[in-house]
Coordinates of C-alpha atoms in Angstrom, one line a residue:
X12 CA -18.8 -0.3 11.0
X13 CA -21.7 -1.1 13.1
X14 CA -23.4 1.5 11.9
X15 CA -23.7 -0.2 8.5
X16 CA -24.5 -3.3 9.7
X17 CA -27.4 -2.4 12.0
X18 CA -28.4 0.3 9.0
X19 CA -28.5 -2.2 6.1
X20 CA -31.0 -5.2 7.1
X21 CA -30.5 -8.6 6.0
X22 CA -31.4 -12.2 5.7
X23 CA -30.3 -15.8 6.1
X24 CA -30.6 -17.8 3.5
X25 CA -28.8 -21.2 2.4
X26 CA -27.4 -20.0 -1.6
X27 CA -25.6 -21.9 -4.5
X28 CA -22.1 -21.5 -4.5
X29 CA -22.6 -21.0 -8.3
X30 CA -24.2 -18.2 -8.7
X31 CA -21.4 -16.4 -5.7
X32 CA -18.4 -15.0 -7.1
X33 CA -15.2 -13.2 -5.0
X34 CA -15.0 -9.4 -4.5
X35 CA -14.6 -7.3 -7.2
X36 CA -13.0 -4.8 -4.5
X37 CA -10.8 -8.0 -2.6
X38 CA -8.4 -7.0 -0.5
X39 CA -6.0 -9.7 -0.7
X40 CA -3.0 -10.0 -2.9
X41 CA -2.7 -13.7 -3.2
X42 CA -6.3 -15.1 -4.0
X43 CA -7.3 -17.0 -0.6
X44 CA -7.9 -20.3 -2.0
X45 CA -4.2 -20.2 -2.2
X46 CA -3.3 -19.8 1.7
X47 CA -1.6 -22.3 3.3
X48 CA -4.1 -22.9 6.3
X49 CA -7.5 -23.4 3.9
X50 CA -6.9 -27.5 4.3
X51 CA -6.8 -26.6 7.6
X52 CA -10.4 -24.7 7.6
X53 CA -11.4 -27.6 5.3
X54 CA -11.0 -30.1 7.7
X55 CA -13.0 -28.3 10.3
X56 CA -15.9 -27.6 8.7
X57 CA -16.1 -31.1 7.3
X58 CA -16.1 -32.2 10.7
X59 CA -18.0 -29.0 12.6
X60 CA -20.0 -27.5 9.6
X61 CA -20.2 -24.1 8.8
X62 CA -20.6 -22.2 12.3
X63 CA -20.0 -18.8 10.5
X64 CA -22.3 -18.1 7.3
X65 CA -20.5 -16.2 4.8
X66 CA -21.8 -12.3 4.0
X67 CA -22.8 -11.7 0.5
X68 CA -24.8 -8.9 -1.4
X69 CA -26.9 -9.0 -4.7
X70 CA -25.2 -7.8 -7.8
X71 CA -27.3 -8.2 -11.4
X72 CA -28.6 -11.5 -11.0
X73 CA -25.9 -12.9 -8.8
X74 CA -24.2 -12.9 -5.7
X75 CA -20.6 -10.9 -4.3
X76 CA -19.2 -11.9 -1.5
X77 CA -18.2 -9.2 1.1
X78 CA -16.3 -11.1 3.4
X79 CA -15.9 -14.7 3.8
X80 CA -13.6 -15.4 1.0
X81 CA -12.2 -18.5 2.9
X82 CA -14.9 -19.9 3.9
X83 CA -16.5 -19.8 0.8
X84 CA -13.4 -21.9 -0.8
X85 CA -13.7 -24.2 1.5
X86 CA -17.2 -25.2 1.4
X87 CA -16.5 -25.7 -2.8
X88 CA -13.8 -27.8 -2.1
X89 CA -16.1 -29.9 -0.1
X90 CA -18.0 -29.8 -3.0
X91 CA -21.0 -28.0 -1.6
X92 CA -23.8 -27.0 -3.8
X93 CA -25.4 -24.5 -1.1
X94 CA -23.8 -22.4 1.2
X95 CA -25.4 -20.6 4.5
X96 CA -25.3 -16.8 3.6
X97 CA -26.2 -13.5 5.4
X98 CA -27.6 -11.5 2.2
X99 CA -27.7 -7.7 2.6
X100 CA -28.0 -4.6 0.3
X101 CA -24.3 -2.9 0.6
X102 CA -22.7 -0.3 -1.9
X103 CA -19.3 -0.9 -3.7
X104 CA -17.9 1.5 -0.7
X105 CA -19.5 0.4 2.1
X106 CA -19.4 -3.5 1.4
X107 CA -15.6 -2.8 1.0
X108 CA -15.3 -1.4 4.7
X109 CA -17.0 -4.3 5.8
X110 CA -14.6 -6.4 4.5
X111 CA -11.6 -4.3 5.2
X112 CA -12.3 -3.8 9.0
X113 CA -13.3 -7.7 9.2
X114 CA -10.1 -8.4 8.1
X115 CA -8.2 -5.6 10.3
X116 CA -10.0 -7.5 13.0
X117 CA -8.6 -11.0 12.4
X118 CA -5.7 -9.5 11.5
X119 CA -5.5 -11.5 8.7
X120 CA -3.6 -8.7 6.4
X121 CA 0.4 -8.3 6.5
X122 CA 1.0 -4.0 7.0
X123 CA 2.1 -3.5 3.2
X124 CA -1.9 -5.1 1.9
X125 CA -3.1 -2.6 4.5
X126 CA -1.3 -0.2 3.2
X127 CA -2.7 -1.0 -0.2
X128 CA -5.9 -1.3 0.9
X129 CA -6.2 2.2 2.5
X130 CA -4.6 3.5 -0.6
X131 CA -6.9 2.1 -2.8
X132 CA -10.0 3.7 -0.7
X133 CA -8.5 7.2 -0.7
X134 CA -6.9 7.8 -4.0
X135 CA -7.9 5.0 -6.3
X136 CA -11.8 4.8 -5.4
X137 CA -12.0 8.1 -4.2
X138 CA -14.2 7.3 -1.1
X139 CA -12.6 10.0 1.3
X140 CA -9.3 11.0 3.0
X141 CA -7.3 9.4 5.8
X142 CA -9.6 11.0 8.4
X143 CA -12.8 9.6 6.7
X144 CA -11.5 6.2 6.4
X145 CA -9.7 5.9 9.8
X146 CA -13.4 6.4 11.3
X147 CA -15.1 4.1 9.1
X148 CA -12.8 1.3 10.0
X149 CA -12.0 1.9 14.2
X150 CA -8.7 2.4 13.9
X151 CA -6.5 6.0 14.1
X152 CA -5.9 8.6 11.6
X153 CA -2.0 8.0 12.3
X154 CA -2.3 4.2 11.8
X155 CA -3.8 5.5 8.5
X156 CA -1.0 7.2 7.5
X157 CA 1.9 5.2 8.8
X158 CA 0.6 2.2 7.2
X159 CA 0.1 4.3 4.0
X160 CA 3.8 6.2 4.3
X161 CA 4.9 2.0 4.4
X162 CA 4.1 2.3 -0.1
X163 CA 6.8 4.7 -0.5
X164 CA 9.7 2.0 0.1
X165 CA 11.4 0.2 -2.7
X166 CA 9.7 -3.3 -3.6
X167 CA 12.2 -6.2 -1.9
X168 CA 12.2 -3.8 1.5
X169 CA 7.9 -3.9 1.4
X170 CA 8.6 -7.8 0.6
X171 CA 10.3 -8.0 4.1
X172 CA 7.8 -6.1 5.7
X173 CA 5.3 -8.5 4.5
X174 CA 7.2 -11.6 5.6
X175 CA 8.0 -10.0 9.1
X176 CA 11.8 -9.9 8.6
X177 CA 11.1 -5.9 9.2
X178 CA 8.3 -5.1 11.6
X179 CA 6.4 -2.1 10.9
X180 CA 8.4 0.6 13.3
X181 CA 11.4 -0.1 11.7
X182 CA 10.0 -0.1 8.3
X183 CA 8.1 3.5 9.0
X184 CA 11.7 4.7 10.0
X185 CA 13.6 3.6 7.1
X186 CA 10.7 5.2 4.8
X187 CA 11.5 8.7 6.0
X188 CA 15.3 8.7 4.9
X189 CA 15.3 10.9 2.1
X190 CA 15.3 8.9 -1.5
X191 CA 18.6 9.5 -2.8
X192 CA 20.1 7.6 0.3
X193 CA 17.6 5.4 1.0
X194 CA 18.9 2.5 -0.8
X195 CA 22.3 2.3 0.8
X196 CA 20.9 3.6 4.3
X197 CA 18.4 0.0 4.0
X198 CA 20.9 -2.0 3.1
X199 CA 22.8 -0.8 6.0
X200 CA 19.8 -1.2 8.3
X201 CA 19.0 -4.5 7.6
X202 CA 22.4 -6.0 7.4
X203 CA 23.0 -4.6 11.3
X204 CA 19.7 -5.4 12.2
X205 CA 18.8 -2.2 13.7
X206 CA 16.4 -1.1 16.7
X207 CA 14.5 1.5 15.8
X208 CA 16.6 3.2 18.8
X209 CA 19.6 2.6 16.8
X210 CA 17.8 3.6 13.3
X211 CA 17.1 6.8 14.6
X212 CA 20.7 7.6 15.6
X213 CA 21.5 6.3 12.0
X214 CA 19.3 8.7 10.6
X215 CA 20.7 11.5 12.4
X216 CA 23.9 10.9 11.6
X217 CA 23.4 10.6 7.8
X218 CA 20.9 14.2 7.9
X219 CA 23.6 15.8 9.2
X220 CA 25.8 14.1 6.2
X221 CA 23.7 14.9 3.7
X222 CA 23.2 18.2 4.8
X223 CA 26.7 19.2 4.3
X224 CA 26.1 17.2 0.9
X225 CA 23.4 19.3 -0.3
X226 CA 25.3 22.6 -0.8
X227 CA 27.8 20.7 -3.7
X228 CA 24.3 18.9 -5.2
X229 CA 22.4 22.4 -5.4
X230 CA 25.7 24.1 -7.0
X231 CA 26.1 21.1 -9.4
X232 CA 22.3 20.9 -10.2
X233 CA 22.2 25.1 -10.6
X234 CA 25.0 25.0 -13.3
X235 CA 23.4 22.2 -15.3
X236 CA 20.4 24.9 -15.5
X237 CA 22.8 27.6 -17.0
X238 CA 24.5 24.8 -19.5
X239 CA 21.0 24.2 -20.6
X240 CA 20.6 27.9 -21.1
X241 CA 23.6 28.4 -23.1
X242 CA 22.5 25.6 -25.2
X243 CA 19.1 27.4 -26.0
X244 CA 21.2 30.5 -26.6
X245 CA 22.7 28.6 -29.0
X246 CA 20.4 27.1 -30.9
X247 CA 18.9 30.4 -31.0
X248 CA 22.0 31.9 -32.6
X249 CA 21.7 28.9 -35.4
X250 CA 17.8 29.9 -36.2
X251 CA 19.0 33.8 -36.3
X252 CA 22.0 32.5 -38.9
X253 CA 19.0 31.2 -40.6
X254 CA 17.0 34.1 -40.3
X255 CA 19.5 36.5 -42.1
X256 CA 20.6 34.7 -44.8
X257 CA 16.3 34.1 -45.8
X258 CA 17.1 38.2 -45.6
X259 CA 19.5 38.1 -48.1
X260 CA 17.2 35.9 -50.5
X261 CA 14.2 37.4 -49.9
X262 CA 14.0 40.9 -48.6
X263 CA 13.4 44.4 -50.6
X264 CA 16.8 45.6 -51.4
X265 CA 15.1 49.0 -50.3
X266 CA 14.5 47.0 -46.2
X267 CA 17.4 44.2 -46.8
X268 CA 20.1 46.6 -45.1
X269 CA 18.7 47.7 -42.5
X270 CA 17.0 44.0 -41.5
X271 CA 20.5 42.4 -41.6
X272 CA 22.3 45.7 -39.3
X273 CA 19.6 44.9 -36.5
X274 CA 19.6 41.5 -36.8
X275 CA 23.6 41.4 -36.9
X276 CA 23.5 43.5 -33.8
X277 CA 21.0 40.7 -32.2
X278 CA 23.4 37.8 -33.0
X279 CA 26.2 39.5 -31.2
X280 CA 24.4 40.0 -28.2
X281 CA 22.8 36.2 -28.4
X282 CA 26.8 35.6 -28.9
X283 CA 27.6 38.0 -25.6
X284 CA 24.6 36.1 -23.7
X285 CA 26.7 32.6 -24.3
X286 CA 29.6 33.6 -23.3
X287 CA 28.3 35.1 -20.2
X288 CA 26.3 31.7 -19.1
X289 CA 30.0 29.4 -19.9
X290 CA 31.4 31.9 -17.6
X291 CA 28.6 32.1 -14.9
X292 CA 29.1 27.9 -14.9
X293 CA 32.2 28.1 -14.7
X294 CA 32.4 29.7 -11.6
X295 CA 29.7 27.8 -9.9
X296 CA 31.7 24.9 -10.6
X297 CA 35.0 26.2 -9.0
X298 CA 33.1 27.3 -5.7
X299 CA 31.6 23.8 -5.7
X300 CA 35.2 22.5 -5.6
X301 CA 36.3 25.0 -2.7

């Protein structure tokens, strides 16, 4: 990110807090003024001032913050009019790298916003891949990713991710348990308070389970596939009913025998086809239960 820093120059300049509003790309979930420590930052800069302007850029006639966002809460609870700024000309994308990596750096994020975060740069702005944005903010293309494979949990498991009752390896662990077992295989987890040592052997254990699972499921999910083909057969069979008796009202007398011989001889095999699919389903089902 230096790069954009040293690229982009800027100035100092002391700037109403009314005319600066938050990030229109902020990273947070819970709006900062919110966080339990800002009395705390209040406090010292009442007593130290600011030592650390905030960074803002011009947008229409106003100001956006790019990072800062507690600091700039602060100094309006103090009831501040101006505010010591650092002013430089960003875009959307690059203003929100600033702010992303600043934050990475303080660590000020639990893993689930990162997670967000990265998500929203790849696939909700668009601004590049995993690669991309892993270089733009210092850190590895597999931090990328693990954080980003963190979204794919159900909600209350990210919630204890975000409140540290699961740290991050564990979490990363429990996300690649296939879905259909992944609730109860969490539960379990978390109850016995697993290493990731331990969730590992947990996970082998339940492949190898669900393996010989799978087998049943595939023979169970294949004859649902030929019951909803004997349906369509039959329904098919009603619209060719239909079909012959508009034969009768409608046809040449000349045309009407031989329309209703072919398509008497096309209801019988429609009828053959049905009887064939209850059988093929029938026997899928008994080799299931073998």
């Amino acid at each position: 990110m230096n790069d954009i820093r040293l690229a982009d120059p800027s100035i100092n300049e002391r700037v109403e807090l009314k005319i600066i509003s938050p990030s229109r790309f902020h990273i947070h979930k819970q709006p900062e003024k919110n966080n339990s420590d800002l009395d705390e930052l209040v406090n010292s800069i009442r007593e130290h001032g600011l030592i650390h302007p905030i960074y803002i850029r011009p947008v229409d006639r106003d100001f956006e913050i790019i990072s800062g966002h507690r600091r700039f809460q602060a100094c309006k609870a103090l009831r501040w009019k101006y505010i010591p700024s650092k002013i430089a000309e960003l875009s959307d994308k690059d203003a929100y790298e600033v702010q992303l990596t600043e934050n990475l750096q303080r660590r000020s994020m639990d893993p689930i916003e990162e997670a967000e975060s990265f998500r929203r740069y790849v696939f909700e702005y668009g601004w590049g891949g995993m690669a991309e944005l892993a270089k733009r903010i210092g850190k590895s293309e597999e931090y990328v990713s693990h954080r980003m494979q963190l979204l794919r949990l159900p909600q209350d498991i990210k919630a204890k991710v975000s409140e540290r009752a699961l740290n991050v390896s564990q979490a990363i662990e429990i996300s690649q348990i296939p879905p259909a077992a992944l609730r109860d295989a969490a539960d379990t987890i978390l109850n016995r308070s697993l290493t990731v040592k331990q969730i590992r052997m947990f996970k082998t254990a339940l492949k190898d389970a669900y393996e010989d699972e799978e087998p049943q499921f595939e023979t169970l999910k294949d004859s649902i596939f030929v019951e909803k083909t004997a349906l369509t057969l039959k329904v098919a069979l009603s619209r060719m009913d239909n079909i012959i008796n508009e034969v009768y009202d409608a046809a040449e007398p000349r045309q009407r025998s031989d329309l209703v011989s072919f398509l008497m001889e096309t209801r019988i095999k429609i009828h053959a086809m049905i009887d064939e699919s209850i059988s093929f389903r029938m026997n899928l089902l008994q080799k299931k239960d073998k």
